[in-house]
CSV table of C-alpha atoms and ligand atoms in Angstrom, one decimal:
chain,number,residue,atom,x,y,z
A,1,UNK,CA,117.4,36.3,107.3
A,2,UNK,CA,115.1,37.8,104.7
A,3,UNK,CA,116.6,39.7,102.0
A,4,UNK,CA,115.9,43.5,102.3
A,5,UNK,CA,114.2,45.2,99.7
A,6,UNK,CA,114.6,49.0,98.4
A,7,UNK,CA,112.9,51.3,96.5
A,8,UNK,CA,114.8,54.3,95.0
A,9,UNK,CA,113.2,57.5,93.4
A,10,UNK,CA,115.3,60.0,91.6
A,11,UNK,CA,114.8,63.8,91.1
A,12,UNK,CA,116.8,66.3,89.1
A,13,UNK,CA,119.5,66.0,86.7
A,14,UNK,CA,121.0,63.2,84.6
A,15,UNK,CA,124.0,63.0,86.9
A,16,UNK,CA,121.4,61.8,89.5
A,17,UNK,CA,120.0,59.1,87.3
A,18,UNK,CA,124.0,57.7,87.3
A,19,UNK,CA,124.0,58.3,91.0
A,20,UNK,CA,120.8,56.1,91.7
A,21,UNK,CA,122.5,53.6,89.5
A,22,UNK,CA,125.7,53.7,91.5
A,23,UNK,CA,123.3,53.5,94.7
A,24,UNK,CA,121.6,50.4,93.2
A,25,UNK,CA,124.9,48.9,92.4
A,26,UNK,CA,126.3,49.5,95.8
A,27,UNK,CA,123.3,47.9,97.7
A,28,UNK,CA,122.8,44.9,95.2
A,29,UNK,CA,126.4,44.1,95.8
A,30,UNK,CA,125.7,44.1,99.7
A,31,UNK,CA,122.7,41.9,99.5
A,32,UNK,CA,119.8,43.9,99.0
A,33,UNK,CA,117.2,43.5,96.3
A,34,UNK,CA,115.6,46.2,94.4
A,35,UNK,CA,112.0,46.6,93.8
A,36,UNK,CA,109.7,48.6,91.9
A,37,UNK,CA,106.6,48.5,94.3
A,38,UNK,CA,107.0,50.9,97.0
A,39,UNK,CA,104.5,49.3,99.5
A,40,UNK,CA,106.7,46.1,99.4
A,41,UNK,CA,109.9,48.0,100.6
A,42,UNK,CA,111.8,47.8,103.5
A,43,UNK,CA,114.0,50.8,102.7
A,44,UNK,CA,113.1,53.9,100.5
A,45,UNK,CA,115.3,56.2,99.3
A,46,UNK,CA,114.7,59.9,97.4
A,47,UNK,CA,117.6,60.8,95.6
A,48,UNK,CA,117.3,64.8,95.3
A,49,UNK,CA,118.0,68.1,93.6
A,50,UNK,CA,118.5,71.4,95.4
A,51,UNK,CA,119.1,73.6,92.4
A,52,UNK,CA,115.9,75.5,92.6
A,53,UNK,CA,113.4,75.8,95.6
A,54,UNK,CA,110.8,74.1,94.0
A,55,UNK,CA,112.7,70.9,93.6
A,56,UNK,CA,113.2,70.9,97.2
A,57,UNK,CA,109.5,71.7,98.2
A,58,UNK,CA,108.6,68.9,95.8
A,59,UNK,CA,110.7,66.1,97.7
A,60,UNK,CA,109.4,67.2,101.0
A,61,UNK,CA,106.1,66.6,99.8
A,62,UNK,CA,106.8,63.5,98.3
A,63,UNK,CA,108.4,62.1,101.2
A,64,UNK,CA,105.4,63.4,103.5
A,65,UNK,CA,103.3,61.2,101.2
A,66,UNK,CA,105.2,58.2,102.2
A,67,UNK,CA,105.1,58.8,105.8
A,68,UNK,CA,102.3,56.6,106.2
A,69,UNK,CA,104.2,53.2,105.3
A,70,UNK,CA,106.7,54.1,108.0
A,71,UNK,CA,103.9,54.6,110.3
A,72,UNK,CA,102.3,51.4,109.4
A,73,UNK,CA,105.6,49.6,110.1
A,74,UNK,CA,106.2,47.9,106.7
A,75,UNK,CA,108.9,50.6,105.7
A,76,UNK,CA,111.8,50.1,108.2
A,77,UNK,CA,114.3,52.9,106.6
A,78,UNK,CA,113.3,56.2,104.9
A,79,UNK,CA,116.5,58.1,103.5
A,80,UNK,CA,117.1,61.0,101.6
A,81,UNK,CA,120.3,61.3,99.5
A,82,UNK,CA,122.1,63.7,97.5
A,83,UNK,CA,122.0,67.3,96.9
A,84,UNK,CA,119.1,68.3,99.6
A,85,UNK,CA,120.9,66.6,102.6
A,86,UNK,CA,123.9,68.4,101.6
A,87,UNK,CA,122.1,71.9,101.0
A,88,UNK,CA,120.1,71.7,104.4
A,89,UNK,CA,120.0,68.5,106.6
A,90,UNK,CA,118.3,70.7,109.4
A,91,UNK,CA,115.2,71.7,107.1
A,92,UNK,CA,114.7,68.0,106.2
A,93,UNK,CA,114.9,66.9,109.9
A,94,UNK,CA,112.6,69.4,111.1
A,95,UNK,CA,110.1,69.1,108.3
A,96,UNK,CA,110.5,65.2,107.9
A,97,UNK,CA,111.1,64.0,111.6
A,98,UNK,CA,110.8,60.1,110.6
A,99,UNK,CA,114.0,60.3,108.3
A,100,UNK,CA,116.6,58.0,109.2
A,101,UNK,CA,119.5,58.5,106.7
A,102,UNK,CA,120.7,61.7,105.2
A,103,UNK,CA,123.6,61.1,102.9
A,104,UNK,CA,125.4,63.5,100.5
A,105,UNK,CA,126.6,62.4,97.1
A,106,UNK,CA,130.0,61.8,98.1
A,107,UNK,CA,129.1,59.3,100.8
A,108,UNK,CA,127.3,56.4,99.0
A,109,UNK,CA,129.7,53.6,99.4
A,110,UNK,CA,128.9,54.1,103.3
A,111,UNK,CA,125.2,53.4,102.7
A,112,UNK,CA,125.4,49.7,103.5
A,113,UNK,CA,127.0,50.7,106.7
A,114,UNK,CA,124.7,53.3,107.7
A,115,UNK,CA,121.4,50.8,107.1
A,116,UNK,CA,123.1,48.4,109.5
A,117,UNK,CA,123.8,51.0,112.0
A,118,UNK,CA,120.0,52.4,111.9
A,119,UNK,CA,118.5,49.1,112.3
A,120,UNK,CA,120.5,48.3,114.9
A,121,UNK,CA,120.3,51.4,117.0
A,122,UNK,CA,117.1,53.1,115.7
A,123,UNK,CA,119.3,56.5,115.7
A,124,UNK,CA,119.3,58.8,112.2
A,125,UNK,CA,122.2,58.4,110.4
A,126,UNK,CA,124.1,61.2,108.7
A,127,UNK,CA,127.0,61.5,106.3
A,128,UNK,CA,127.4,64.9,104.9
A,129,UNK,CA,130.8,65.3,104.1
A,130,UNK,CA,132.1,66.6,100.9
A,131,UNK,CA,135.0,64.2,99.9
A,132,UNK,CA,137.0,65.8,97.0
A,133,UNK,CA,138.8,62.3,96.3
A,134,UNK,CA,135.3,60.7,95.9
A,135,UNK,CA,134.8,59.2,92.2
A,136,UNK,CA,133.3,55.9,92.6
A,137,UNK,CA,135.8,54.6,90.5
A,138,UNK,CA,135.7,51.1,91.6
A,139,UNK,CA,131.8,50.7,91.9
A,140,UNK,CA,129.8,49.6,89.0
A,141,UNK,CA,126.4,50.9,88.6
A,142,UNK,CA,123.4,48.8,88.1
A,143,UNK,CA,122.1,50.2,85.0
A,144,UNK,CA,118.5,50.0,84.3
A,145,UNK,CA,118.1,51.1,80.4
A,146,UNK,CA,119.1,48.1,78.1
A,147,UNK,CA,120.5,50.1,75.1
A,148,UNK,CA,121.2,53.5,76.5
A,149,UNK,CA,123.1,54.5,79.4
A,150,UNK,CA,125.2,57.6,81.2
A,151,UNK,CA,128.7,57.4,82.6
A,152,UNK,CA,130.0,60.0,85.0
A,153,UNK,CA,133.2,61.2,84.1
A,154,UNK,CA,133.7,64.1,86.7
A,155,UNK,CA,132.1,65.0,89.7
A,156,UNK,CA,131.6,68.8,91.2
A,157,UNK,CA,132.1,72.2,89.8
A,158,UNK,CA,134.6,75.1,90.0
A,159,UNK,CA,132.7,77.5,87.8
A,160,UNK,CA,130.9,79.4,91.1
A,161,UNK,CA,128.2,80.9,88.7
A,162,UNK,CA,126.8,83.3,91.3
A,163,UNK,CA,123.2,81.9,91.2
A,164,UNK,CA,124.4,78.0,91.4
A,165,UNK,CA,124.3,75.9,94.4
A,166,UNK,CA,126.0,73.1,92.8
A,167,UNK,CA,129.7,73.8,93.9
A,168,UNK,CA,128.5,73.9,97.7
A,169,UNK,CA,126.6,70.6,97.3
A,170,UNK,CA,128.8,68.6,95.2
A,171,UNK,CA,132.1,70.0,95.8
A,172,UNK,CA,135.3,70.7,93.7
A,173,UNK,CA,135.6,69.6,90.4
A,174,UNK,CA,137.4,66.3,89.9
A,175,UNK,CA,137.9,64.0,86.9
A,176,UNK,CA,137.6,60.3,87.0
A,177,UNK,CA,140.5,58.4,85.4
A,178,UNK,CA,140.3,57.7,81.8
A,179,UNK,CA,141.1,53.9,82.5
A,180,UNK,CA,137.9,53.8,84.9
A,181,UNK,CA,135.8,55.4,82.6
A,182,UNK,CA,136.7,52.9,79.9
A,183,UNK,CA,136.2,49.9,81.8
A,184,UNK,CA,132.7,51.1,82.6
A,185,UNK,CA,132.1,51.8,79.2
A,186,UNK,CA,133.5,48.6,78.1
A,187,UNK,CA,131.1,46.9,80.3
A,188,UNK,CA,128.0,48.5,79.7
A,189,UNK,CA,128.7,47.9,75.8
A,190,UNK,CA,129.5,44.2,76.7
A,191,UNK,CA,125.9,44.0,78.0
A,192,UNK,CA,124.3,45.7,75.1
A,193,UNK,CA,124.5,49.3,75.5
A,194,UNK,CA,124.9,51.0,72.2
A,195,UNK,CA,124.5,54.6,73.3
A,196,UNK,CA,126.5,56.1,75.8
A,197,UNK,CA,126.4,60.0,77.3
A,198,UNK,CA,129.4,60.7,79.0
A,199,UNK,CA,128.4,63.3,81.9
A,200,UNK,CA,129.9,66.1,84.1
A,201,UNK,CA,128.7,69.6,85.2
A,202,UNK,CA,131.3,71.0,82.7
A,203,UNK,CA,132.8,68.3,80.6
A,204,UNK,CA,135.2,70.4,78.7
A,205,UNK,CA,137.4,70.9,81.7
A,206,UNK,CA,137.8,67.0,82.1
A,207,UNK,CA,141.4,66.3,82.4
A,208,UNK,CA,143.1,63.1,84.2
A,209,UNK,CA,146.7,62.0,83.7
A,210,UNK,CA,146.9,64.3,80.8
A,211,UNK,CA,144.0,63.1,78.9
A,212,UNK,CA,141.9,66.1,77.8
A,213,UNK,CA,138.0,65.8,76.9
A,214,UNK,CA,138.5,65.4,73.2
A,215,UNK,CA,140.9,62.7,73.7
A,216,UNK,CA,138.5,60.8,76.2
A,217,UNK,CA,136.0,60.9,73.7
A,218,UNK,CA,138.3,59.5,71.0
A,219,UNK,CA,139.3,56.8,73.4
A,220,UNK,CA,135.8,55.8,74.3
A,221,UNK,CA,134.4,56.1,70.9
A,222,UNK,CA,137.2,53.2,69.7
A,223,UNK,CA,135.1,50.8,71.8
A,224,UNK,CA,133.4,48.0,69.6
A,225,UNK,CA,129.7,48.0,69.5
A,226,UNK,CA,129.2,51.3,70.7
A,227,UNK,CA,127.1,53.5,68.0
A,228,UNK,CA,126.6,56.6,69.3
A,229,UNK,CA,128.4,58.9,72.0
A,230,UNK,CA,126.8,62.0,74.0
A,231,UNK,CA,128.0,64.2,76.5
A,232,UNK,CA,126.9,66.9,78.6
A,233,UNK,CA,127.1,69.6,79.7
A,234,UNK,CA,129.2,71.9,77.9
A,235,UNK,CA,130.2,75.3,79.3
A,236,UNK,CA,130.5,78.2,76.6
A,237,UNK,CA,134.0,79.4,78.0
A,238,UNK,CA,135.7,76.1,77.9
A,239,UNK,CA,134.8,74.7,74.5
A,240,UNK,CA,137.8,74.5,72.5
A,241,UNK,CA,138.5,74.2,68.7
A,242,UNK,CA,139.7,70.6,69.1
A,243,UNK,CA,136.6,69.5,70.6
A,244,UNK,CA,134.7,71.0,67.6
A,245,UNK,CA,137.0,69.1,65.6
A,246,UNK,CA,136.5,65.9,66.9
A,247,UNK,CA,132.7,66.1,67.4
A,248,UNK,CA,132.7,67.1,63.4
A,249,UNK,CA,135.0,64.2,62.2
A,250,UNK,CA,134.3,61.2,64.5
A,251,UNK,CA,131.2,59.4,63.0
A,252,UNK,CA,130.1,57.9,66.6
A,253,UNK,CA,129.9,61.3,68.2
A,254,UNK,CA,126.4,62.7,67.8
A,255,UNK,CA,125.9,66.1,66.3
A,256,UNK,CA,124.0,67.7,69.5
A,257,UNK,CA,125.5,70.2,71.7
A,258,UNK,CA,124.1,71.1,74.9
A,259,UNK,CA,125.6,75.0,75.5
A,260,UNK,CA,123.6,76.7,78.3
A,261,UNK,CA,123.9,80.5,77.7
A,262,UNK,CA,121.6,81.7,80.9
A,263,UNK,CA,121.2,85.4,80.0
A,264,UNK,CA,121.8,87.5,77.0
A,265,UNK,CA,122.6,90.8,78.7
A,266,UNK,CA,126.2,91.4,79.3
A,267,UNK,CA,125.7,93.0,82.6
A,268,UNK,CA,123.7,90.0,83.9
A,269,UNK,CA,126.3,87.5,82.7
A,270,UNK,CA,128.9,89.6,84.5
A,271,UNK,CA,126.8,89.4,87.6
A,272,UNK,CA,126.3,85.6,86.9
A,273,UNK,CA,130.1,85.2,86.6
A,274,UNK,CA,129.6,83.2,83.5
A,275,UNK,CA,133.0,84.3,81.9
A,276,UNK,CA,131.6,85.4,78.4
A,277,UNK,CA,129.7,88.2,76.7
A,278,UNK,CA,126.7,87.5,74.2
A,279,UNK,CA,128.7,88.5,71.6
A,280,UNK,CA,131.3,85.9,72.3
A,281,UNK,CA,128.6,83.3,72.7
A,282,UNK,CA,127.1,83.7,69.6
A,283,UNK,CA,130.4,83.9,67.8
A,284,UNK,CA,131.3,80.2,69.1
A,285,UNK,CA,127.7,79.5,68.0
A,286,UNK,CA,128.7,80.5,64.4
A,287,UNK,CA,132.2,78.5,64.3
A,288,UNK,CA,130.3,75.4,65.6
A,289,UNK,CA,127.9,75.5,63.1
A,290,UNK,CA,130.7,76.5,60.0
A,291,UNK,CA,132.1,73.7,61.3
A,292,UNK,CA,129.4,71.0,62.1
A,293,UNK,CA,126.8,72.2,59.7
A,294,UNK,CA,124.2,69.6,61.1
A,295,UNK,CA,124.6,70.3,64.9
A,296,UNK,CA,121.8,70.7,66.7
A,297,UNK,CA,122.0,73.1,70.0
A,298,UNK,CA,120.0,73.1,73.0
A,299,UNK,CA,120.4,75.2,75.8
A,300,UNK,CA,119.6,76.7,79.4
A,301,UNK,CA,118.0,80.0,80.5
A,302,UNK,CA,117.5,81.6,83.3
A,303,UNK,CA,115.0,84.7,83.5
A,304,UNK,CA,114.4,87.1,86.6
A,305,UNK,CA,118.1,87.0,87.8
A,306,UNK,CA,118.4,90.2,90.5
A,307,UNK,CA,118.3,93.6,88.7
A,308,UNK,CA,117.3,92.0,85.1
A,309,UNK,CA,115.8,94.9,83.5
A,310,UNK,CA,113.5,94.5,80.6
A,311,UNK,CA,116.4,95.6,78.1
A,312,UNK,CA,118.6,92.9,79.6
A,313,UNK,CA,115.8,90.6,79.0
A,314,UNK,CA,115.3,91.5,75.6
A,315,UNK,CA,118.7,90.6,74.9
A,316,UNK,CA,117.9,87.0,76.1
A,317,UNK,CA,114.9,86.9,73.4
A,318,UNK,CA,117.6,88.1,70.9
A,319,UNK,CA,120.3,85.2,71.5
A,320,UNK,CA,117.4,82.8,71.5
A,321,UNK,CA,116.4,84.6,68.0
A,322,UNK,CA,119.8,84.4,66.8
A,323,UNK,CA,121.2,81.3,68.2
A,324,UNK,CA,118.5,78.9,66.7
A,325,UNK,CA,118.2,76.6,69.7
A,326,UNK,CA,116.2,73.2,69.1
A,327,UNK,CA,115.0,73.1,72.5
A,328,UNK,CA,115.7,74.9,76.1
A,329,UNK,CA,115.5,74.4,79.8
A,330,UNK,CA,114.0,77.4,80.6
A,331,UNK,CA,114.0,78.4,84.6
A,332,UNK,CA,112.9,81.5,87.0
A,333,UNK,CA,115.8,82.6,88.9
A,334,UNK,CA,115.7,80.8,92.3
A,335,UNK,CA,117.5,82.3,95.4
A,336,UNK,CA,120.2,79.6,96.8
A,337,UNK,CA,121.7,79.7,100.2
A,338,UNK,CA,125.4,79.8,100.2
A,339,UNK,CA,125.7,81.6,96.6
A,340,UNK,CA,127.2,84.6,95.8
A,341,UNK,CA,124.1,86.0,94.4
A,342,UNK,CA,122.1,85.6,97.5
A,343,UNK,CA,125.1,87.3,99.6
A,344,UNK,CA,125.4,90.1,97.3
A,345,UNK,CA,122.1,90.6,95.3
A,346,UNK,CA,118.7,91.0,96.1
A,347,UNK,CA,116.0,88.8,94.7
A,348,UNK,CA,114.3,91.7,93.4
A,349,UNK,CA,112.3,90.7,90.6
A,350,UNK,CA,108.4,90.4,91.0
A,351,UNK,CA,107.2,86.8,90.8
A,352,UNK,CA,104.6,88.3,87.9
A,353,UNK,CA,107.5,89.6,85.9
A,354,UNK,CA,109.5,86.4,86.2
A,355,UNK,CA,106.5,84.5,85.1
A,356,UNK,CA,105.8,86.9,82.1
A,357,UNK,CA,109.4,86.7,81.2
A,358,UNK,CA,109.3,82.6,81.1
A,359,UNK,CA,106.1,82.6,78.9
A,360,UNK,CA,107.9,85.0,76.4
A,361,UNK,CA,110.8,83.1,76.3
A,362,UNK,CA,109.2,79.6,76.1
A,363,UNK,CA,106.8,81.0,73.3
A,364,UNK,CA,109.8,82.5,71.3
A,365,UNK,CA,111.8,79.1,71.8
A,366,UNK,CA,108.7,77.0,70.5
A,367,UNK,CA,108.6,78.8,67.5
A,368,UNK,CA,112.4,78.9,66.8
A,369,UNK,CA,112.5,75.4,67.9
A,370,UNK,CA,110.2,74.2,65.3
A,371,UNK,CA,112.0,76.2,62.6
A,372,UNK,CA,115.2,74.4,63.3
A,373,UNK,CA,113.5,70.6,63.4
A,374,UNK,CA,111.5,71.4,60.8
A,375,UNK,CA,114.9,71.4,58.5
A,376,UNK,CA,114.7,67.8,59.0
A,377,UNK,CA,111.2,67.0,57.2
A,378,UNK,CA,112.1,65.3,53.6
A,379,UNK,CA,115.4,63.9,54.7
A,380,UNK,CA,115.7,60.3,56.0
A,381,UNK,CA,117.4,60.0,59.3
A,382,UNK,CA,118.8,57.0,61.3
A,383,UNK,CA,116.9,56.9,64.9
A,384,UNK,CA,117.4,54.8,67.8
A,385,UNK,CA,114.2,53.5,69.0
A,386,UNK,CA,113.2,54.2,72.8
A,387,UNK,CA,109.7,53.3,73.6
A,388,UNK,CA,106.1,53.1,72.4
A,389,UNK,CA,104.9,56.4,72.0
A,390,UNK,CA,102.8,57.8,74.7
A,391,UNK,CA,99.7,59.0,72.7
A,392,UNK,CA,99.0,56.0,70.6
A,393,UNK,CA,100.1,52.6,71.2
A,394,UNK,CA,100.5,51.6,67.2
A,395,UNK,CA,103.6,54.3,67.2
A,396,UNK,CA,106.7,54.4,68.8
A,397,UNK,CA,109.4,56.8,69.4
A,398,UNK,CA,113.1,57.6,69.0
A,399,UNK,CA,115.7,59.8,68.5
A,400,UNK,CA,118.1,61.1,65.8
A,401,UNK,CA,121.8,61.7,66.5
A,402,UNK,CA,121.0,65.2,66.9
A,403,UNK,CA,118.8,64.2,69.8
A,404,UNK,CA,115.5,65.1,67.9
A,405,UNK,CA,112.5,63.2,68.9
A,406,UNK,CA,110.9,61.3,66.0
A,407,UNK,CA,107.3,59.5,66.1
A,408,UNK,CA,106.7,57.1,63.6
A,409,UNK,CA,103.8,54.3,62.9
A,410,UNK,CA,105.4,51.0,64.1
A,411,UNK,CA,105.3,47.5,63.2
A,412,UNK,CA,105.6,44.1,64.8
A,413,UNK,CA,109.2,43.7,64.0
A,414,UNK,CA,110.5,46.8,65.7
A,415,UNK,CA,111.7,46.9,69.4
A,416,UNK,CA,113.2,49.5,71.7
A,417,UNK,CA,117.1,49.5,71.1
A,418,UNK,CA,116.6,49.0,67.3
A,419,UNK,CA,118.4,51.4,64.8
A,420,UNK,CA,116.1,52.0,62.0
A,421,UNK,CA,115.6,54.6,59.0
A,422,UNK,CA,112.9,56.9,59.2
A,423,UNK,CA,111.8,59.3,56.5
A,424,UNK,CA,110.8,62.5,58.4
A,425,UNK,CA,107.3,63.8,56.9
A,426,UNK,CA,106.7,66.4,59.4
A,427,UNK,CA,107.4,68.3,62.5
A,428,UNK,CA,104.9,69.6,65.5
A,429,UNK,CA,105.7,70.9,68.9
A,430,UNK,CA,109.1,69.3,69.8
A,431,UNK,CA,108.6,66.2,67.6
A,432,UNK,CA,109.3,64.9,64.3
A,433,UNK,CA,106.9,62.5,62.4
A,434,UNK,CA,108.2,60.0,60.1
A,435,UNK,CA,107.5,56.9,58.0
A,436,UNK,CA,109.9,53.9,58.3
A,437,UNK,CA,112.4,53.5,55.5
A,438,UNK,CA,114.2,50.1,54.6
B,1,5AD,N1,118.0,79.3,89.9
B,1,5AD,C1,117.2,79.0,88.4
B,1,5AD,N2,117.9,78.2,87.6
B,1,5AD,C2,119.2,77.7,87.9
B,1,5AD,N3,120.0,76.9,87.3
B,1,5AD,C3,121.0,76.8,88.2
B,1,5AD,N4,121.1,77.6,89.3
B,1,5AD,C4,119.6,78.0,89.2
B,1,5AD,C5,119.0,78.9,90.1
B,1,5AD,N5,119.4,79.2,91.3
B,1,5AD,C6,119.9,76.4,86.1
B,1,5AD,C7,120.9,76.8,85.0
B,1,5AD,C8,121.7,75.7,85.1
B,1,5AD,C9,120.6,74.5,84.7
B,1,5AD,C10,121.1,73.1,85.3
B,1,5AD,O1,119.6,74.9,86.2
B,1,5AD,O2,120.4,76.9,83.8
B,1,5AD,O3,122.3,75.5,83.6
B,2,SF4,FE1,126.4,75.5,88.3
B,2,SF4,FE2,127.6,77.4,86.8
B,2,SF4,FE3,128.8,74.8,87.7
B,2,SF4,FE4,126.8,74.6,85.8
B,2,SF4,S1,128.9,75.7,85.6
B,2,SF4,S2,127.0,73.4,87.6
B,2,SF4,S3,125.6,76.4,86.3
B,2,SF4,S4,128.2,76.6,88.8
């Protein structure tokens, strides 16, 4: 029999990027071949995100665009994986009646079996049970990138922020064993990876067999050949002094912290169930900056949460002003099924006001971000080269330890994956510009 070819497209967060690598690993191990040309695929998987309504609409639209391949008969199986099937399989079946496979994030190990079943009896295959034991400990992901990769250290979330669907679609929080994380990171490094990002919805609450998150960082950092260690996402309520100390002292741990604050008003934070006040957040940041002066901070912000007044919103602007983030992912509140907010609050901020507030946070963030990264002008920084720059072929881009983007005029000797020193000469938008220094 000819080898069946699959094509996988990823939507959403870094956890999904990692999960697609897991799925790829599972399918390759079972004799399937990955291809990058959708027109030649026998199997199509979209790995999806349900965090906001727009994300759901985008995936449904994308799948509709692929419907003709299924009709033509070249594509045998079209499947939707991840958070959307877990969020609303009924909607997918209604809007995409040609779908063959629906799998939630805890059932990827069953995909080969589901594919076989589907080919045999031509019936839709669904696996949407949440499995609180599932960590994919024995499965090696197929890593696409040659020098940088993600390693998921925990799955699910127990925080139940009132707006968020993640605890419902990814289930309860569970940590992988330190042993399996170390095996996977060592394997990646032995294949040439020099930068690892440890992933979880709330990495600070990692705990497995007595190993805490700071202890895990120390262990992973000892892997020979690893140069940079990153992690995301951190929850402000769980960041410990020990984590700050380890980040400050360990040379391999990058001086960048992604610390979502979501909103500035204490009333809104309370209704969001975030577990901290505005002042507590700002004090945490001050402590972090005192211990790690070179730290770069990034964040997530939501505008238009139910009942958010103009006063509340001004507090959000105040946090952005005072905290000095390099960058922020900024979102308009999107009501989600199952959540406490949907059940108890009315999505009562108009679209117009939501958009205006988004525009205001984005403008302020742009100004503050430029001031922050501008502090690097005149300094020489080590960067990990990632790719040729999108704008000009003679330029390349890379990132500093603080995760700041640097664009520089390259030469023939430099390639993606290299670590080089760049003298920073300017800043514009979210990028730094520089010249190679030997
Ligand atoms: N609406 C808007 N943004 C959301 N986020 C999570 N849930 C929602 C929602 N319902 C944002 C938060 C979170 C990021 C991953 O997505 O800012 O930190
Ligand atoms: Fe969602 Fe809050 Fe968990 Fe993040 S910490 S995944 S925002 S519930």
